[in-house]
């Protein structure tokens, strides 16, 4: 992990100037030394508790066994329990929280960087991303009692958390969910944990939905409260958010000894992230009747999962987006880390694998000894592609993390700018690494040749794990429609203008350096193309035509953003080539690769956006 640490140190301290965060009152107790201590601890835990077991958790998947109560429970490898315990004991679950909450008041920039070690070591062992997102949501939208009983116990490691959105019949279409929540008898509004409801429905693809890593699991569940006519309100307007604990908890935060009516129906066996339990959960089917006395429950016999309303009725999606946006940046970091893991593995292989001979004026001389494959230009091309994708994406992730800190601790004007910048950049931060760091993993397999397709080397697992990230937290199509359909036009296009302003600032600085002027001009042209395509897409009043090519738009916009990030990074590299270290030369060459081989691709992507090309939309179903 030394390569990752060196890259993180450079990005944090030389590029983002993370040490300046200690000037903020919230972070005034911190310094380079405390930041480094966090990075040291996480690097050590990842190296000792995660990395050695990455293949183990891939081959020894979670198993569902009889729980002795007529239902199922999940068995995980001991290594997963050990890794989870080490992570909790490190304090990283609550690292960003106030001192009063048991946290470190750590900047999110440092937290995000430190968590990169775990994702590189073994992305599927831990599920802390969901627990932290769950608890953070409750700290914003929950009542004081909900914070005390649920969120703080999640931060302390006593409970884990999930987010339950998708359903078997609905998938990403949340407007079509059918899980319903009805008031739980007389006085339901007066429950100290929040208005109490009974939920019934099924939730699919729930990561960490069943495990025994902690005392309890806190599910955040989207469900609909029926209208006065008893029918579910169509669309997303009727969606509310509920806390549904696996085991009921009292106002004192202690388990009551009652099992809630939440049942594991089965495990989903995915091609990647096999160390993370992925579940189908049934809420309220009567498998575990709860509080059946005096005719309680949906059927008078205790059926129905007990849940507590978060926020106001019908505002569940607004609350859940707080967790979803946080999770999207986390998925982008996971995809980035997997791309880097494959790069490091293939770089090591290429440096040690002898094969082939150099081509001279007379061709190849078979009498000469073989050379290592890293000496072949095409292998260098594949390594440069991986490096430019992975390190460019990592820089973007940390830039977004720095914006989160600005949003929370900056001046009102700076905080609002950071909010708008994140609105535009978050779909890219989630989706671009999920696509192009997956491509990096494919190139890592290619460098390994036939060995890359075997389980004797880790690169095939990295590819399988990363393939899931194009679907996690919203598919490419959903993110692209959000970017072109909402984010770049919201508030009169102010967010897009702010991104363009930041890019232009970098261009102006780079134009002052002869060694960067060509890249600056290329980026200026790319920015102009993105702006023109945005206007052209919305030149008609037909949203369907504008959004038909939203994915190529996002690919082009993402490439322009990564080019900007690389150019901004190069501003830290000495202009004098003779004075550059090998690490600096590597950054210069990676940026050069991206500008020469990748950025020119945006023309084709944006052409179909500008013309609102109807080829895909017009294809008759019968013609497939």
Coordinates of N, CA, C and O in Angstrom, one line a residue, residues 225-349:
X225 N -47.4 5.6 3.2 CA -48.6 5.6 4.1 C -49.8 5.8 3.2 O -49.9 6.8 2.4
X226 N -50.8 4.9 3.3 CA -52.0 5.0 2.5 C -52.7 6.3 2.7 O -52.7 6.9 3.8
X227 N -53.4 6.8 1.7 CA -54.2 8.0 1.8 C -55.5 7.7 2.5 O -55.8 6.6 2.9
X228 N -56.4 8.7 2.6 CA -57.7 8.5 3.3 C -58.5 7.4 2.7 O -59.3 6.8 3.4
X229 N -58.3 7.1 1.4 CA -59.1 6.1 0.8 C -58.5 4.7 1.0 O -59.0 3.7 0.4
X230 N -57.4 4.7 1.7 CA -56.8 3.4 1.9 C -55.8 2.9 0.8 O -55.2 1.9 0.9
X231 N -55.7 3.7 -0.3 CA -54.9 3.4 -1.4 C -53.5 4.1 -1.2 O -53.4 5.2 -0.7
X232 N -52.5 3.5 -1.8 CA -51.2 4.1 -1.8 C -51.2 5.3 -2.8 O -51.7 5.3 -3.9
X233 N -50.5 6.4 -2.4 CA -50.4 7.6 -3.2 C -49.4 7.3 -4.3 O -48.3 6.9 -4.1
X234 N -49.9 7.5 -5.6 CA -49.0 7.3 -6.7 C -47.7 8.2 -6.7 O -47.7 9.3 -6.2
X235 N -46.7 7.6 -7.3 CA -45.4 8.4 -7.5 C -44.6 8.5 -6.2 O -44.9 7.8 -5.2
X236 N -43.7 9.4 -6.2 CA -42.8 9.5 -5.1 C -43.3 10.4 -4.0 O -42.8 10.4 -2.9
X237 N -44.4 11.1 -4.2 CA -45.0 12.0 -3.2 C -45.4 11.3 -2.0 O -45.4 11.8 -0.9
X238 N -45.8 10.0 -2.1 CA -46.4 9.3 -1.0 C -45.3 8.6 -0.1 O -45.7 7.9 0.8
X239 N -44.0 8.7 -0.5 CA -43.0 7.9 0.2 C -42.6 8.6 1.5 O -42.3 9.8 1.6
X240 N -42.6 7.8 2.5 CA -42.1 8.2 3.9 C -40.9 7.3 4.3 O -40.7 6.3 3.7
X241 N -40.2 7.8 5.3 CA -39.0 7.1 5.8 C -39.2 6.6 7.2 O -39.7 7.3 8.1
X242 N -38.8 5.3 7.5 CA -39.0 4.7 8.8 C -37.7 4.0 9.3 O -36.9 3.5 8.5
X243 N -37.5 4.1 10.6 CA -36.5 3.3 11.3 C -37.2 2.0 11.7 O -38.2 2.0 12.4
X244 N -36.6 0.9 11.2 CA -37.1 -0.4 11.5 C -36.0 -1.3 12.0 O -35.2 -1.8 11.3
X245 N -35.9 -1.4 13.3 CA -34.8 -2.2 13.9 C -35.1 -3.7 13.8 O -36.2 -4.1 13.9
X246 N -34.0 -4.4 13.6 CA -34.2 -5.9 13.6 C -34.7 -6.4 14.9 O -35.6 -7.2 15.0
X247 N -34.1 -5.8 16.0 CA -34.5 -6.1 17.4 C -35.0 -4.8 18.0 O -34.3 -3.8 17.9
X248 N -36.1 -4.9 18.7 CA -36.7 -3.7 19.2 C -35.8 -3.1 20.3 O -35.2 -3.8 21.1
X249 N -35.8 -1.8 20.4 CA -35.0 -1.1 21.3 C -35.8 -0.2 22.2 O -36.8 0.5 21.7
X250 N -35.5 0.0 23.5 CA -36.3 0.9 24.3 C -35.7 2.3 24.3 O -34.6 2.5 23.7
X251 N -36.4 3.2 24.9 CA -35.9 4.6 25.0 C -34.6 4.8 25.6 O -33.9 5.8 25.4
X252 N -34.2 3.8 26.4 CA -32.8 3.8 27.1 C -31.7 3.3 26.2 O -30.6 3.2 26.6
X253 N -32.1 2.9 25.0 CA -31.1 2.4 24.0 C -30.7 0.9 24.2 O -29.9 0.4 23.5
X254 N -31.4 0.3 25.1 CA -31.1 -1.2 25.4 C -32.1 -2.0 24.6 O -33.3 -1.6 24.4
X255 N -31.7 -3.2 24.2 CA -32.6 -4.1 23.5 C -33.7 -4.6 24.5 O -33.4 -4.9 25.7
X256 N -34.9 -4.7 24.0 CA -36.0 -5.1 24.8 C -36.2 -6.6 24.9 O -37.0 -7.1 25.7
X257 N -35.5 -7.3 24.1 CA -35.6 -8.8 24.0 C -36.7 -9.2 23.0 O -36.9 -10.4 22.9
X258 N -37.3 -8.3 22.3 CA -38.3 -8.6 21.3 C -37.7 -8.5 19.9 O -37.1 -7.6 19.5
X259 N -37.9 -9.6 19.1 CA -37.5 -9.6 17.7 C -38.6 -8.9 16.9 O -39.8 -9.3 17.0
X260 N -38.2 -8.0 16.0 CA -39.1 -7.3 15.1 C -39.5 -8.3 14.0 O -38.8 -9.2 13.7
X261 N -40.6 -7.9 13.3 CA -41.1 -8.8 12.2 C -40.4 -8.5 10.9 O -40.9 -8.0 9.9
X262 N -39.0 -8.7 10.9 CA -38.2 -8.5 9.7 C -37.5 -9.9 9.5 O -36.8 -10.4 10.4
X263 N -37.8 -10.5 8.3 CA -37.3 -11.8 8.1 C -36.4 -11.9 6.9 O -36.7 -11.2 5.8
X264 N -35.3 -12.6 7.0 CA -34.4 -12.8 5.8 C -35.1 -13.9 4.9 O -35.3 -15.0 5.3
X265 N -35.4 -13.5 3.7 CA -36.1 -14.4 2.8 C -35.0 -15.2 2.0 O -35.3 -16.3 1.5
X266 N -33.8 -14.6 1.8 CA -32.8 -15.3 1.0 C -31.6 -14.4 0.7 O -31.7 -13.2 1.0
X267 N -30.6 -15.0 0.3 CA -29.4 -14.2 -0.1 C -29.2 -14.1 -1.6 O -29.5 -15.1 -2.3
X268 N -28.8 -13.0 -2.1 CA -28.4 -12.8 -3.5 C -27.0 -13.1 -3.7 O -26.1 -12.5 -3.0
X269 N -26.6 -13.9 -4.6 CA -25.2 -14.3 -4.8 C -24.7 -13.6 -6.1 O -25.0 -14.0 -7.2
X270 N -24.1 -12.5 -5.9 CA -23.6 -11.6 -7.0 C -22.2 -12.1 -7.5 O -21.5 -12.9 -6.8
X271 N -21.8 -11.5 -8.6 CA -20.5 -11.9 -9.2 C -19.4 -11.3 -8.4 O -18.3 -11.8 -8.5
X272 N -19.7 -10.2 -7.7 CA -18.6 -9.5 -6.9 C -19.1 -9.0 -5.6 O -20.3 -9.3 -5.2
X273 N -18.3 -8.4 -4.8 CA -18.6 -7.9 -3.5 C -19.2 -9.1 -2.7 O -20.1 -9.0 -1.9
X274 N -18.6 -10.3 -2.9 CA -19.1 -11.5 -2.3 C -19.0 -11.6 -0.8 O -19.7 -12.3 -0.1
X275 N -18.1 -10.8 -0.2 CA -18.0 -10.8 1.2 C -19.1 -10.0 2.0 O -19.2 -10.1 3.2
X276 N -19.8 -9.2 1.2 CA -20.9 -8.4 1.8 C -22.2 -9.2 1.6 O -22.6 -9.6 0.5
X277 N -22.9 -9.3 2.7 CA -24.2 -10.0 2.7 C -25.2 -9.1 1.8 O -25.4 -8.0 2.1
X278 N -25.8 -9.8 0.8 CA -26.8 -9.0 0.1 C -28.1 -9.8 0.1 O -28.2 -11.0 -0.2
X279 N -29.2 -9.1 0.5 CA -30.4 -9.9 1.0 C -31.7 -9.4 0.3 O -31.8 -8.3 -0.2
X280 N -32.7 -10.4 0.4 CA -34.1 -10.1 0.2 C -34.7 -10.1 1.6 O -34.6 -11.2 2.3
X281 N -35.3 -9.0 2.0 CA -35.9 -9.0 3.3 C -37.4 -8.8 3.2 O -38.0 -8.1 2.4
X282 N -38.1 -9.6 4.0 CA -39.6 -9.5 4.1 C -40.0 -8.8 5.4 O -39.6 -9.2 6.5
X283 N -40.7 -7.7 5.3 CA -41.2 -6.9 6.4 C -42.6 -7.2 6.7 O -43.4 -7.1 5.7
X284 N -42.9 -7.6 7.9 CA -44.3 -7.7 8.3 C -45.1 -8.9 7.8 O -46.3 -8.9 7.7
X285 N -44.4 -10.0 7.4 CA -45.1 -11.2 6.9 C -45.7 -12.1 8.0 O -46.3 -13.0 7.8
X286 N -45.3 -11.7 9.3 CA -45.8 -12.5 10.4 C -44.8 -13.6 10.8 O -45.1 -14.5 11.7
X287 N -43.6 -13.7 10.2 CA -42.6 -14.7 10.6 C -42.2 -14.6 12.1 O -42.0 -15.5 12.8
X288 N -42.1 -13.3 12.5 CA -41.7 -13.0 13.9 C -42.8 -12.1 14.5 O -42.6 -10.9 14.6
X289 N -43.9 -12.6 14.9 CA -45.0 -11.8 15.5 C -44.4 -11.0 16.7 O -43.7 -11.5 17.5
X290 N -44.8 -9.7 16.7 CA -44.2 -8.8 17.8 C -45.4 -8.0 18.4 O -46.3 -7.5 17.8
X291 N -45.4 -8.0 19.8 CA -46.4 -7.3 20.5 C -47.8 -7.7 20.1 O -48.6 -6.9 19.7
X292 N -48.0 -9.0 20.2 CA -49.3 -9.5 19.7 C -50.4 -9.4 20.7 O -51.6 -9.5 20.4
X293 N -50.1 -9.1 22.0 CA -51.1 -8.9 23.0 C -52.1 -7.9 22.7 O -51.8 -6.9 22.0
X294 N -53.3 -8.1 23.1 CA -54.5 -7.2 22.9 C -54.7 -6.9 21.4 O -55.1 -5.8 21.0
X295 N -54.5 -7.9 20.6 CA -54.8 -7.8 19.2 C -53.9 -6.9 18.4 O -54.4 -6.3 17.5
X296 N -52.7 -6.8 18.8 CA -51.7 -5.9 18.1 C -51.3 -6.4 16.7 O -51.5 -7.6 16.4
X297 N -50.8 -5.6 15.9 CA -50.3 -6.0 14.6 C -51.3 -5.8 13.5 O -52.5 -5.5 13.7
X298 N -50.9 -6.1 12.3 CA -51.8 -6.0 11.1 C -52.9 -7.0 11.1 O -53.9 -6.8 10.5
X299 N -52.6 -8.2 11.7 CA -53.6 -9.2 11.7 C -54.2 -9.5 13.1 O -54.9 -10.5 13.2
X300 N -53.9 -8.7 14.0 CA -54.3 -9.0 15.4 C -53.5 -10.0 16.1 O -53.8 -10.3 17.3
X301 N -52.5 -10.5 15.4 CA -51.6 -11.6 16.0 C -50.2 -11.2 16.0 O -49.3 -12.0 16.0
X302 N -49.9 -9.9 15.9 CA -48.5 -9.4 16.0 C -47.8 -9.3 14.7 O -46.6 -9.0 14.6
X303 N -48.4 -9.5 13.5 CA -47.8 -9.3 12.2 C -47.5 -7.9 11.9 O -48.3 -7.0 12.4
X304 N -46.5 -7.6 11.2 CA -46.2 -6.2 10.8 C -45.0 -5.7 11.5 O -44.8 -5.8 12.7
X305 N -44.0 -5.3 10.7 CA -42.7 -4.8 11.3 C -43.0 -3.4 11.9 O -43.5 -2.5 11.3
X306 N -42.5 -3.2 13.2 CA -42.7 -1.9 13.8 C -41.6 -1.0 13.3 O -40.4 -1.3 13.3
X307 N -42.0 0.2 12.9 CA -41.1 1.2 12.4 C -41.5 2.6 12.9 O -42.7 2.8 13.3
X308 N -40.5 3.4 13.0 CA -40.7 4.8 13.6 C -40.4 5.8 12.5 O -39.4 5.8 11.8
X309 N -41.4 6.7 12.3 CA -41.3 7.7 11.3 C -40.1 8.6 11.5 O -39.9 9.2 12.6
X310 N -39.4 8.9 10.4 CA -38.3 9.9 10.4 C -38.8 11.1 9.6 O -39.2 11.0 8.5
X311 N -38.7 12.3 10.3 CA -39.2 13.5 9.6 C -40.7 13.5 9.5 O -41.4 12.9 10.3
X312 N -41.2 14.1 8.4 CA -42.6 14.3 8.2 C -43.1 13.2 7.3 O -42.4 12.7 6.4
X313 N -44.4 12.8 7.3 CA -45.0 11.9 6.4 C -44.8 12.5 4.9 O -44.9 13.7 4.7
X314 N -44.5 11.6 4.0 CA -44.4 11.9 2.6 C -43.2 12.6 2.2 O -43.1 13.1 1.1
X315 N -42.2 12.8 3.1 CA -41.0 13.5 2.8 C -39.8 12.5 2.9 O -38.6 12.9 3.1
X316 N -40.0 11.2 2.8 CA -39.0 10.2 3.0 C -37.9 10.3 2.0 O -36.7 10.1 2.3
X317 N -38.2 10.5 0.7 CA -37.2 10.6 -0.3 C -36.3 11.7 -0.1 O -35.0 11.6 -0.3
X318 N -36.8 12.8 0.3 CA -35.9 14.0 0.6 C -34.9 13.7 1.7 O -33.7 14.0 1.6
X319 N -35.4 13.0 2.7 CA -34.5 12.6 3.8 C -33.5 11.6 3.3 O -32.3 11.7 3.6
X320 N -33.9 10.6 2.5 CA -33.1 9.5 2.1 C -32.0 10.0 1.2 O -30.9 9.4 1.1
X321 N -32.2 11.1 0.4 CA -31.2 11.6 -0.5 C -30.0 12.1 0.2 O -28.9 12.1 -0.3
X322 N -30.2 12.4 1.5 CA -29.0 12.8 2.3 C -28.0 11.6 2.4 O -26.8 11.8 2.3
X323 N -28.6 10.5 2.6 CA -27.8 9.2 2.7 C -27.3 8.8 1.3 O -26.1 8.4 1.1
X324 N -28.1 8.9 0.3 CA -27.8 8.5 -1.0 C -26.7 9.2 -1.7 O -25.8 8.7 -2.3
X325 N -26.7 10.6 -1.5 CA -25.6 11.4 -2.0 C -24.2 11.0 -1.4 O -23.2 10.9 -2.1
X326 N -24.3 10.8 -0.1 CA -23.1 10.4 0.6 C -22.6 9.0 0.1 O -21.4 8.8 -0.1
X327 N -23.5 8.1 -0.1 CA -23.2 6.8 -0.6 C -22.6 6.8 -2.0 O -21.8 6.0 -2.3
X328 N -23.1 7.8 -2.8 CA -22.6 7.9 -4.2 C -21.2 8.2 -4.2 O -20.4 7.7 -5.1
X329 N -20.8 9.2 -3.4 CA -19.3 9.5 -3.4 C -18.5 8.3 -2.8 O -17.4 8.0 -3.3
X330 N -19.1 7.6 -1.9 CA -18.4 6.4 -1.3 C -18.3 5.3 -2.4 O -17.2 4.7 -2.4
X331 N -19.3 5.1 -3.2 CA -19.2 4.1 -4.3 C -18.1 4.6 -5.3 O -17.4 3.8 -5.8
X332 N -18.1 5.9 -5.6 CA -17.0 6.4 -6.5 C -15.6 6.1 -6.0 O -14.7 5.7 -6.7
X333 N -15.5 6.2 -4.7 CA -14.2 5.9 -4.0 C -13.9 4.4 -4.1 O -12.8 4.0 -4.3
X334 N -14.9 3.6 -3.9 CA -14.7 2.2 -4.0 C -14.3 1.7 -5.4 O -13.4 0.9 -5.5
X335 N -14.9 2.3 -6.4 CA -14.6 2.0 -7.8 C -13.2 2.4 -8.1 O -12.4 1.7 -8.7
X336 N -12.8 3.6 -7.6 CA -11.5 4.1 -7.8 C -10.4 3.2 -7.1 O -9.4 2.9 -7.7
X337 N -10.7 2.8 -5.9 CA -9.8 2.0 -5.2 C -9.5 0.6 -5.9 O -8.4 0.1 -5.9
X338 N -10.6 0.1 -6.4 CA -10.5 -1.2 -7.1 C -9.7 -1.0 -8.4 O -8.9 -1.9 -8.8
X339 N -9.9 0.1 -9.1 CA -9.1 0.4 -10.3 C -7.6 0.5 -9.9 O -6.7 0.0 -10.6
X340 N -7.3 1.2 -8.8 CA -5.9 1.3 -8.4 C -5.3 -0.1 -7.9 O -4.2 -0.4 -8.2
X341 N -6.1 -0.9 -7.3 CA -5.7 -2.2 -6.8 C -5.2 -3.0 -8.0 O -4.2 -3.7 -8.0
X342 N -6.0 -3.0 -9.1 CA -5.7 -3.7 -10.3 C -4.4 -3.1 -11.0 O -3.6 -3.9 -11.5
X343 N -4.3 -1.8 -10.9 CA -3.1 -1.2 -11.5 C -1.9 -1.6 -10.8 O -0.8 -2.0 -11.4
X344 N -1.9 -1.6 -9.4 CA -0.7 -1.9 -8.7 C -0.3 -3.4 -8.9 O 0.8 -3.7 -9.1
X345 N -1.3 -4.3 -9.0 CA -1.1 -5.7 -9.3 C -0.5 -5.9 -10.7 O 0.5 -6.7 -10.9
X346 N -1.0 -5.2 -11.7 CA -0.5 -5.4 -13.1 C 0.8 -4.8 -13.3 O 1.6 -5.2 -14.0
X347 N 1.1 -3.7 -12.6 CA 2.4 -3.0 -12.6 C 3.5 -4.0 -12.1 O 4.5 -4.1 -12.7
X348 N 3.2 -4.6 -10.9 CA 4.1 -5.5 -10.4 C 4.4 -6.7 -11.3 O 5.5 -7.2 -11.5
X349 N 3.3 -7.2 -11.9 CA 3.4 -8.3 -12.8 C 4.2 -7.9 -14.0 O 5.1 -8.7 -14.5

